[in-house]
Short mmCIF file of N, CA and C in Angstrom, two decimals:
data_model
loop_
_atom_site.label_atom_id
_atom_site.label_comp_id
_atom_site.label_asym_id
_atom_site.label_seq_id
_atom_site.Cartn_x
_atom_site.Cartn_y
_atom_site.Cartn_z
N MET A 1 34.54 39.07 -9.85
CA MET A 1 33.26 38.73 -10.48
C MET A 1 33.09 37.22 -10.60
N LYS A 2 34.19 36.48 -10.88
CA LYS A 2 34.10 35.03 -10.98
C LYS A 2 33.74 34.40 -9.64
N ASN A 3 34.27 34.95 -8.55
CA ASN A 3 33.95 34.43 -7.23
C ASN A 3 32.47 34.54 -6.92
N TYR A 4 31.88 35.65 -7.27
CA TYR A 4 30.44 35.83 -7.03
C TYR A 4 29.62 34.85 -7.86
N LEU A 5 30.05 34.58 -9.07
CA LEU A 5 29.34 33.63 -9.93
C LEU A 5 29.41 32.23 -9.33
N HIS A 6 30.58 31.82 -8.85
CA HIS A 6 30.73 30.49 -8.21
C HIS A 6 29.88 30.39 -6.95
N ILE A 7 29.87 31.44 -6.14
CA ILE A 7 29.06 31.45 -4.92
C ILE A 7 27.58 31.38 -5.27
N PHE A 8 27.17 32.11 -6.28
CA PHE A 8 25.77 32.08 -6.72
C PHE A 8 25.38 30.69 -7.21
N ILE A 9 26.23 30.06 -8.00
CA ILE A 9 25.94 28.72 -8.53
C ILE A 9 25.87 27.71 -7.39
N LYS A 10 26.81 27.77 -6.47
CA LYS A 10 26.80 26.84 -5.33
C LYS A 10 25.56 27.07 -4.47
N GLY A 11 25.21 28.31 -4.24
CA GLY A 11 24.01 28.62 -3.47
C GLY A 11 22.76 28.10 -4.15
N ALA A 12 22.69 28.25 -5.46
CA ALA A 12 21.53 27.76 -6.22
C ALA A 12 21.43 26.24 -6.12
N PHE A 13 22.56 25.55 -6.20
CA PHE A 13 22.56 24.09 -6.07
C PHE A 13 22.12 23.66 -4.67
N VAL A 14 22.57 24.35 -3.66
CA VAL A 14 22.18 24.02 -2.28
C VAL A 14 20.67 24.22 -2.11
N LEU A 15 20.14 25.32 -2.61
CA LEU A 15 18.70 25.57 -2.52
C LEU A 15 17.90 24.51 -3.28
N PHE A 16 18.39 24.15 -4.46
CA PHE A 16 17.73 23.10 -5.25
C PHE A 16 17.76 21.78 -4.50
N LEU A 17 18.89 21.44 -3.89
CA LEU A 17 19.02 20.19 -3.15
C LEU A 17 18.08 20.17 -1.95
N ILE A 18 17.98 21.27 -1.24
CA ILE A 18 17.08 21.36 -0.10
C ILE A 18 15.62 21.19 -0.55
N ALA A 19 15.25 21.85 -1.62
CA ALA A 19 13.88 21.73 -2.14
C ALA A 19 13.60 20.31 -2.60
N TYR A 20 14.55 19.69 -3.28
CA TYR A 20 14.39 18.32 -3.77
C TYR A 20 14.22 17.35 -2.61
N LEU A 21 15.05 17.48 -1.58
CA LEU A 21 14.94 16.59 -0.42
C LEU A 21 13.63 16.81 0.33
N ALA A 22 13.18 18.03 0.39
CA ALA A 22 11.90 18.32 1.06
C ALA A 22 10.74 17.65 0.32
N VAL A 23 10.77 17.70 -1.00
CA VAL A 23 9.73 17.06 -1.80
C VAL A 23 9.78 15.55 -1.61
N LEU A 24 10.97 14.97 -1.63
CA LEU A 24 11.11 13.52 -1.42
C LEU A 24 10.62 13.11 -0.05
N TYR A 25 10.95 13.89 0.96
CA TYR A 25 10.57 13.55 2.32
C TYR A 25 9.05 13.60 2.52
N THR A 26 8.41 14.58 1.96
CA THR A 26 6.96 14.73 2.16
C THR A 26 6.13 13.90 1.20
N SER A 27 6.68 13.42 0.10
CA SER A 27 5.88 12.68 -0.88
C SER A 27 5.42 11.33 -0.35
N ASP A 28 6.13 10.76 0.60
CA ASP A 28 5.75 9.46 1.14
C ASP A 28 5.11 9.58 2.51
N SER A 29 4.79 10.76 2.94
CA SER A 29 4.20 10.91 4.26
C SER A 29 2.69 10.70 4.19
N ALA A 30 2.14 10.34 5.33
CA ALA A 30 0.70 10.12 5.42
C ALA A 30 0.23 10.56 6.80
N LYS A 31 -1.03 10.97 6.86
CA LYS A 31 -1.62 11.32 8.15
C LYS A 31 -1.74 10.07 9.00
N ASN A 32 -1.73 10.24 10.29
CA ASN A 32 -1.87 9.13 11.22
C ASN A 32 -3.36 8.89 11.49
N VAL A 33 -3.98 8.12 10.62
CA VAL A 33 -5.41 7.84 10.70
C VAL A 33 -5.59 6.48 11.38
N PRO A 34 -6.42 6.39 12.41
CA PRO A 34 -6.66 5.09 13.07
C PRO A 34 -7.27 4.09 12.09
N MET A 35 -6.89 2.84 12.24
CA MET A 35 -7.40 1.79 11.35
C MET A 35 -8.92 1.65 11.49
N GLU A 36 -9.46 1.95 12.65
CA GLU A 36 -10.92 1.87 12.82
C GLU A 36 -11.63 2.86 11.91
N GLN A 37 -11.05 4.05 11.78
CA GLN A 37 -11.64 5.06 10.90
C GLN A 37 -11.51 4.64 9.43
N ILE A 38 -10.38 4.07 9.08
CA ILE A 38 -10.20 3.57 7.71
C ILE A 38 -11.21 2.46 7.43
N ALA A 39 -11.34 1.53 8.36
CA ALA A 39 -12.29 0.43 8.18
C ALA A 39 -13.71 0.95 8.04
N GLN A 40 -14.07 1.90 8.87
CA GLN A 40 -15.43 2.45 8.82
C GLN A 40 -15.72 3.08 7.47
N THR A 41 -14.76 3.80 6.92
CA THR A 41 -14.95 4.43 5.62
C THR A 41 -14.96 3.41 4.49
N MET A 42 -14.01 2.49 4.51
CA MET A 42 -13.91 1.51 3.43
C MET A 42 -15.10 0.55 3.42
N GLU A 43 -15.67 0.26 4.58
CA GLU A 43 -16.79 -0.66 4.67
C GLU A 43 -18.09 -0.07 4.16
N GLN A 44 -18.09 1.18 3.78
CA GLN A 44 -19.26 1.78 3.16
C GLN A 44 -19.43 1.30 1.73
N ASP A 45 -18.39 0.69 1.15
CA ASP A 45 -18.44 0.15 -0.20
C ASP A 45 -18.99 -1.27 -0.14
N SER A 46 -20.12 -1.51 -0.76
CA SER A 46 -20.75 -2.84 -0.70
C SER A 46 -19.93 -3.90 -1.42
N ASP A 47 -19.07 -3.49 -2.37
CA ASP A 47 -18.21 -4.48 -3.03
C ASP A 47 -17.18 -5.04 -2.05
N ILE A 48 -16.77 -4.22 -1.10
CA ILE A 48 -15.82 -4.70 -0.09
C ILE A 48 -16.54 -5.57 0.93
N THR A 49 -17.67 -5.12 1.42
CA THR A 49 -18.38 -5.88 2.45
C THR A 49 -18.98 -7.18 1.92
N SER A 50 -19.06 -7.33 0.60
CA SER A 50 -19.52 -8.60 0.05
C SER A 50 -18.42 -9.66 0.14
N LEU A 51 -17.20 -9.24 0.41
CA LEU A 51 -16.09 -10.16 0.61
C LEU A 51 -16.09 -10.61 2.07
N ASN A 52 -15.30 -11.63 2.39
CA ASN A 52 -15.20 -12.12 3.76
C ASN A 52 -14.18 -11.31 4.54
N LYS A 53 -14.55 -10.91 5.74
CA LYS A 53 -13.58 -10.25 6.63
C LYS A 53 -12.66 -11.34 7.17
N GLU A 54 -11.37 -11.13 7.01
CA GLU A 54 -10.40 -12.15 7.36
C GLU A 54 -9.83 -11.93 8.75
N ALA A 55 -9.40 -13.02 9.37
CA ALA A 55 -8.84 -12.99 10.72
C ALA A 55 -7.33 -12.80 10.68
N ARG A 56 -6.77 -12.62 11.85
CA ARG A 56 -5.33 -12.38 11.91
C ARG A 56 -4.53 -13.59 11.46
N SER A 57 -5.06 -14.80 11.63
CA SER A 57 -4.36 -15.99 11.13
C SER A 57 -4.26 -15.96 9.61
N ASP A 58 -5.27 -15.41 8.95
CA ASP A 58 -5.23 -15.28 7.49
C ASP A 58 -4.20 -14.24 7.06
N LEU A 59 -4.05 -13.20 7.85
CA LEU A 59 -3.03 -12.19 7.57
C LEU A 59 -1.65 -12.84 7.58
N LYS A 60 -1.43 -13.69 8.54
CA LYS A 60 -0.14 -14.39 8.63
C LYS A 60 0.03 -15.35 7.45
N HIS A 61 -1.06 -16.03 7.09
CA HIS A 61 -1.00 -17.00 5.99
C HIS A 61 -0.70 -16.34 4.65
N TYR A 62 -1.38 -15.27 4.33
CA TYR A 62 -1.23 -14.64 3.02
C TYR A 62 -0.10 -13.62 2.93
N TYR A 63 0.19 -12.95 4.03
CA TYR A 63 1.17 -11.85 4.00
C TYR A 63 2.38 -12.08 4.90
N GLN A 64 2.48 -13.25 5.49
CA GLN A 64 3.60 -13.63 6.36
C GLN A 64 3.89 -12.56 7.42
N THR A 65 2.84 -12.04 8.01
CA THR A 65 3.02 -11.06 9.07
C THR A 65 2.04 -11.35 10.20
N ASP A 66 2.46 -11.06 11.37
CA ASP A 66 1.64 -11.25 12.56
C ASP A 66 1.05 -9.90 12.95
N ASP A 67 -0.23 -9.87 13.25
CA ASP A 67 -0.87 -8.59 13.57
C ASP A 67 -0.30 -7.97 14.84
N ARG A 68 0.39 -8.72 15.65
CA ARG A 68 1.02 -8.15 16.85
C ARG A 68 2.24 -7.30 16.48
N ASN A 69 2.74 -7.46 15.25
CA ASN A 69 3.92 -6.71 14.81
C ASN A 69 3.55 -5.46 14.03
N ILE A 70 2.26 -5.19 13.88
CA ILE A 70 1.83 -4.01 13.14
C ILE A 70 0.82 -3.23 13.99
N ASP A 71 0.52 -2.01 13.56
CA ASP A 71 -0.38 -1.15 14.32
C ASP A 71 -1.84 -1.33 13.95
N GLY A 72 -2.15 -2.26 13.09
CA GLY A 72 -3.53 -2.54 12.71
C GLY A 72 -3.63 -2.97 11.27
N TYR A 73 -4.78 -3.55 10.93
CA TYR A 73 -4.98 -4.00 9.55
C TYR A 73 -6.47 -4.01 9.23
N PHE A 74 -6.72 -4.02 7.92
CA PHE A 74 -8.07 -4.11 7.35
C PHE A 74 -7.95 -5.13 6.24
N PHE A 75 -8.64 -6.27 6.34
CA PHE A 75 -8.41 -7.36 5.40
C PHE A 75 -9.72 -8.05 5.05
N TYR A 76 -10.10 -7.94 3.78
CA TYR A 76 -11.26 -8.64 3.23
C TYR A 76 -10.80 -9.42 2.00
N LYS A 77 -11.32 -10.65 1.86
CA LYS A 77 -10.93 -11.51 0.74
C LYS A 77 -12.14 -12.30 0.27
N ALA A 78 -12.16 -12.62 -1.01
CA ALA A 78 -13.25 -13.42 -1.57
C ALA A 78 -13.29 -14.79 -0.89
N ALA A 79 -14.49 -15.31 -0.73
CA ALA A 79 -14.67 -16.59 -0.05
C ALA A 79 -14.13 -17.75 -0.88
N SER A 80 -14.29 -17.68 -2.17
CA SER A 80 -13.88 -18.76 -3.05
C SER A 80 -12.37 -18.73 -3.30
N PRO A 81 -11.72 -19.87 -3.23
CA PRO A 81 -10.28 -19.90 -3.54
C PRO A 81 -10.00 -19.65 -5.02
N MET A 82 -11.05 -19.69 -5.84
CA MET A 82 -10.89 -19.43 -7.27
C MET A 82 -11.12 -17.96 -7.61
N ALA A 83 -11.35 -17.12 -6.61
CA ALA A 83 -11.56 -15.69 -6.82
C ALA A 83 -10.36 -14.94 -6.23
N VAL A 84 -10.00 -13.84 -6.86
CA VAL A 84 -8.82 -13.09 -6.44
C VAL A 84 -9.16 -11.74 -5.82
N GLU A 85 -10.44 -11.42 -5.71
CA GLU A 85 -10.83 -10.14 -5.14
C GLU A 85 -10.37 -10.07 -3.69
N GLU A 86 -9.68 -8.97 -3.38
CA GLU A 86 -9.07 -8.87 -2.06
C GLU A 86 -8.68 -7.43 -1.78
N ILE A 87 -8.79 -7.02 -0.53
CA ILE A 87 -8.27 -5.72 -0.11
C ILE A 87 -7.62 -5.91 1.25
N CYS A 88 -6.39 -5.46 1.34
CA CYS A 88 -5.66 -5.54 2.60
C CYS A 88 -4.90 -4.24 2.80
N ILE A 89 -5.13 -3.61 3.94
CA ILE A 89 -4.42 -2.39 4.31
C ILE A 89 -3.78 -2.67 5.66
N MET A 90 -2.48 -2.48 5.74
CA MET A 90 -1.75 -2.72 6.99
C MET A 90 -1.05 -1.44 7.41
N LYS A 91 -1.15 -1.14 8.68
CA LYS A 91 -0.45 0.03 9.23
C LYS A 91 0.76 -0.48 10.00
N ALA A 92 1.92 -0.19 9.48
CA ALA A 92 3.16 -0.71 10.06
C ALA A 92 3.75 0.28 11.05
N ASP A 93 4.63 -0.25 11.88
CA ASP A 93 5.43 0.69 12.66
C ASP A 93 6.50 1.24 11.72
N ASN A 94 7.31 2.15 12.18
CA ASN A 94 8.25 2.86 11.30
C ASN A 94 9.22 1.96 10.57
N THR A 95 9.57 0.82 11.13
CA THR A 95 10.62 0.01 10.54
C THR A 95 10.11 -1.10 9.63
N GLN A 96 8.83 -1.41 9.68
CA GLN A 96 8.34 -2.58 8.96
C GLN A 96 7.61 -2.31 7.66
N ALA A 97 7.40 -1.08 7.29
CA ALA A 97 6.61 -0.79 6.09
C ALA A 97 7.22 -1.41 4.84
N ASN A 98 8.52 -1.33 4.68
CA ASN A 98 9.15 -1.90 3.49
C ASN A 98 9.04 -3.42 3.46
N THR A 99 9.14 -4.06 4.62
CA THR A 99 8.98 -5.51 4.68
C THR A 99 7.56 -5.91 4.31
N LEU A 100 6.58 -5.17 4.82
CA LEU A 100 5.19 -5.46 4.48
C LEU A 100 4.93 -5.26 2.99
N LEU A 101 5.56 -4.23 2.40
CA LEU A 101 5.41 -4.00 0.96
C LEU A 101 6.00 -5.16 0.17
N GLU A 102 7.14 -5.66 0.58
CA GLU A 102 7.74 -6.82 -0.09
C GLU A 102 6.82 -8.03 0.02
N ASN A 103 6.23 -8.23 1.20
CA ASN A 103 5.31 -9.36 1.38
C ASN A 103 4.07 -9.23 0.51
N ALA A 104 3.54 -8.01 0.38
CA ALA A 104 2.36 -7.79 -0.46
C ALA A 104 2.70 -8.04 -1.93
N ASN A 105 3.88 -7.59 -2.37
CA ASN A 105 4.30 -7.85 -3.75
C ASN A 105 4.53 -9.33 -3.99
N ALA A 106 5.07 -10.03 -2.99
CA ALA A 106 5.27 -11.48 -3.11
C ALA A 106 3.92 -12.19 -3.19
N HIS A 107 2.94 -11.71 -2.44
CA HIS A 107 1.59 -12.29 -2.50
C HIS A 107 1.00 -12.13 -3.89
N LEU A 108 1.15 -10.94 -4.47
CA LEU A 108 0.65 -10.71 -5.83
C LEU A 108 1.35 -11.63 -6.83
N SER A 109 2.65 -11.75 -6.73
CA SER A 109 3.40 -12.64 -7.64
C SER A 109 2.94 -14.08 -7.49
N GLY A 110 2.72 -14.50 -6.25
CA GLY A 110 2.24 -15.87 -6.01
C GLY A 110 0.86 -16.10 -6.61
N GLN A 111 -0.01 -15.11 -6.47
CA GLN A 111 -1.35 -15.22 -7.06
C GLN A 111 -1.27 -15.33 -8.58
N LYS A 112 -0.39 -14.55 -9.18
CA LYS A 112 -0.24 -14.60 -10.64
C LYS A 112 0.27 -15.96 -11.08
N GLN A 113 1.16 -16.56 -10.31
CA GLN A 113 1.68 -17.89 -10.67
C GLN A 113 0.58 -18.94 -10.57
N VAL A 114 -0.27 -18.81 -9.57
CA VAL A 114 -1.35 -19.77 -9.38
C VAL A 114 -2.34 -19.73 -10.54
N PHE A 115 -2.71 -18.54 -10.99
CA PHE A 115 -3.77 -18.41 -11.99
C PHE A 115 -3.26 -18.28 -13.42
N GLU A 116 -1.97 -18.24 -13.60
CA GLU A 116 -1.39 -18.09 -14.94
C GLU A 116 -1.74 -19.30 -15.80
N GLY A 117 -2.22 -19.05 -16.97
CA GLY A 117 -2.49 -20.12 -17.92
C GLY A 117 -3.93 -20.59 -17.95
N TYR A 118 -4.68 -20.44 -16.87
CA TYR A 118 -6.07 -20.92 -16.93
C TYR A 118 -7.08 -19.95 -16.35
N GLY A 119 -6.67 -19.02 -15.54
CA GLY A 119 -7.64 -18.10 -14.95
C GLY A 119 -7.59 -16.76 -15.64
N THR A 120 -8.17 -16.68 -16.85
CA THR A 120 -8.06 -15.43 -17.63
C THR A 120 -8.76 -14.26 -16.94
N ASP A 121 -9.94 -14.51 -16.36
CA ASP A 121 -10.63 -13.42 -15.65
C ASP A 121 -9.84 -12.99 -14.42
N GLN A 122 -9.31 -13.98 -13.70
CA GLN A 122 -8.52 -13.68 -12.52
C GLN A 122 -7.23 -12.96 -12.89
N MET A 123 -6.59 -13.38 -13.97
CA MET A 123 -5.34 -12.73 -14.39
C MET A 123 -5.57 -11.29 -14.79
N ALA A 124 -6.70 -11.00 -15.38
CA ALA A 124 -7.01 -9.61 -15.74
C ALA A 124 -7.10 -8.76 -14.48
N LEU A 125 -7.75 -9.28 -13.45
CA LEU A 125 -7.85 -8.55 -12.19
C LEU A 125 -6.48 -8.42 -11.52
N LEU A 126 -5.70 -9.50 -11.54
CA LEU A 126 -4.38 -9.46 -10.92
C LEU A 126 -3.44 -8.49 -11.64
N ASN A 127 -3.57 -8.42 -12.95
CA ASN A 127 -2.72 -7.49 -13.70
C ASN A 127 -3.08 -6.04 -13.43
N ASN A 128 -4.29 -5.80 -12.94
CA ASN A 128 -4.71 -4.44 -12.59
C ASN A 128 -4.72 -4.19 -11.09
N ALA A 129 -4.19 -5.13 -10.33
CA ALA A 129 -4.13 -4.98 -8.88
C ALA A 129 -3.18 -3.84 -8.52
N VAL A 130 -3.43 -3.22 -7.39
CA VAL A 130 -2.57 -2.13 -6.93
C VAL A 130 -1.94 -2.52 -5.60
N VAL A 131 -0.64 -2.36 -5.54
CA VAL A 131 0.13 -2.63 -4.34
C VAL A 131 1.00 -1.41 -4.12
N GLY A 132 1.02 -0.90 -2.90
CA GLY A 132 1.84 0.27 -2.67
C GLY A 132 2.03 0.58 -1.21
N LYS A 133 2.77 1.65 -0.99
CA LYS A 133 3.08 2.11 0.37
C LYS A 133 2.96 3.62 0.40
N LYS A 134 2.34 4.12 1.42
CA LYS A 134 2.24 5.56 1.65
C LYS A 134 2.44 5.78 3.13
N GLY A 135 3.54 6.41 3.49
CA GLY A 135 3.87 6.56 4.90
C GLY A 135 4.06 5.21 5.53
N ASN A 136 3.36 4.95 6.62
CA ASN A 136 3.44 3.66 7.31
C ASN A 136 2.36 2.68 6.86
N TYR A 137 1.60 3.04 5.85
CA TYR A 137 0.51 2.19 5.36
C TYR A 137 0.97 1.42 4.12
N VAL A 138 0.64 0.14 4.10
CA VAL A 138 0.89 -0.71 2.93
C VAL A 138 -0.45 -1.25 2.49
N TYR A 139 -0.70 -1.23 1.19
CA TYR A 139 -1.99 -1.69 0.71
C TYR A 139 -1.84 -2.65 -0.48
N TYR A 140 -2.77 -3.60 -0.53
CA TYR A 140 -2.90 -4.55 -1.63
C TYR A 140 -4.38 -4.56 -1.98
N MET A 141 -4.69 -4.24 -3.23
CA MET A 141 -6.09 -4.18 -3.64
C MET A 141 -6.23 -4.85 -5.01
N CYS A 142 -7.09 -5.84 -5.06
CA CYS A 142 -7.32 -6.56 -6.30
C CYS A 142 -8.82 -6.77 -6.46
N GLY A 143 -9.33 -6.29 -7.56
CA GLY A 143 -10.76 -6.43 -7.85
C GLY A 143 -11.13 -5.45 -8.94
N ALA A 144 -12.35 -5.52 -9.38
CA ALA A 144 -12.81 -4.64 -10.45
C ALA A 144 -12.73 -3.17 -10.03
N ASP A 145 -12.89 -2.89 -8.74
CA ASP A 145 -12.87 -1.51 -8.24
C ASP A 145 -11.57 -1.16 -7.51
N ALA A 146 -10.50 -1.89 -7.77
CA ALA A 146 -9.25 -1.68 -7.04
C ALA A 146 -8.75 -0.24 -7.15
N GLN A 147 -8.85 0.36 -8.32
CA GLN A 147 -8.37 1.74 -8.47
C GLN A 147 -9.23 2.71 -7.65
N ASN A 148 -10.53 2.47 -7.60
CA ASN A 148 -11.41 3.32 -6.79
C ASN A 148 -11.13 3.14 -5.30
N TRP A 149 -10.88 1.90 -4.88
CA TRP A 149 -10.54 1.64 -3.49
C TRP A 149 -9.26 2.39 -3.11
N ARG A 150 -8.28 2.32 -4.01
CA ARG A 150 -7.00 2.98 -3.77
C ARG A 150 -7.19 4.49 -3.62
N THR A 151 -7.96 5.06 -4.52
CA THR A 151 -8.22 6.50 -4.48
C THR A 151 -8.93 6.89 -3.18
N ALA A 152 -9.93 6.11 -2.78
CA ALA A 152 -10.65 6.39 -1.54
C ALA A 152 -9.73 6.28 -0.34
N PHE A 153 -8.90 5.26 -0.32
CA PHE A 153 -7.98 5.08 0.79
C PHE A 153 -6.94 6.20 0.86
N LEU A 154 -6.32 6.51 -0.26
CA LEU A 154 -5.28 7.55 -0.26
C LEU A 154 -5.84 8.92 0.07
N SER A 155 -7.11 9.16 -0.25
CA SER A 155 -7.71 10.45 0.10
C SER A 155 -7.89 10.60 1.61
N MET A 156 -7.97 9.48 2.32
CA MET A 156 -8.11 9.52 3.78
C MET A 156 -6.79 9.82 4.49
N ILE A 157 -5.73 9.33 3.89
CA ILE A 157 -4.44 9.48 4.58
C ILE A 157 -3.66 10.59 3.94
#
């Protein structure tokens, strides 16, 4: 009887481990949505299109990444250097997503250092900025509607 109990307990642990790993594996997955489709959907928001569409040189400047090393990007930023409104979505290849996430977090930290102490409106937006990774997508969103942008983006992928 003790042998059956040990086998049952071990079997239950194995099943639990398999279920746990399955949940972990699928929680960070995302559909493979082309960046053109993401851009088309996100550009329906007039708050985004009121920002400046940024070039690949700006992507390198702000996020230390070259667009040739990623599968695409969507990047809009406020025209004024005194404004922090910004949305950047980058689609990485399988190996670069974590590096892009680190770069996006470093960009947020740098922005907070720049505006700390005198930019109270900007700091409020920066403190509510969202940075994250889902599958091969990395996103940085800062603005009054950052949470709505995030929700819209995540619903696509």
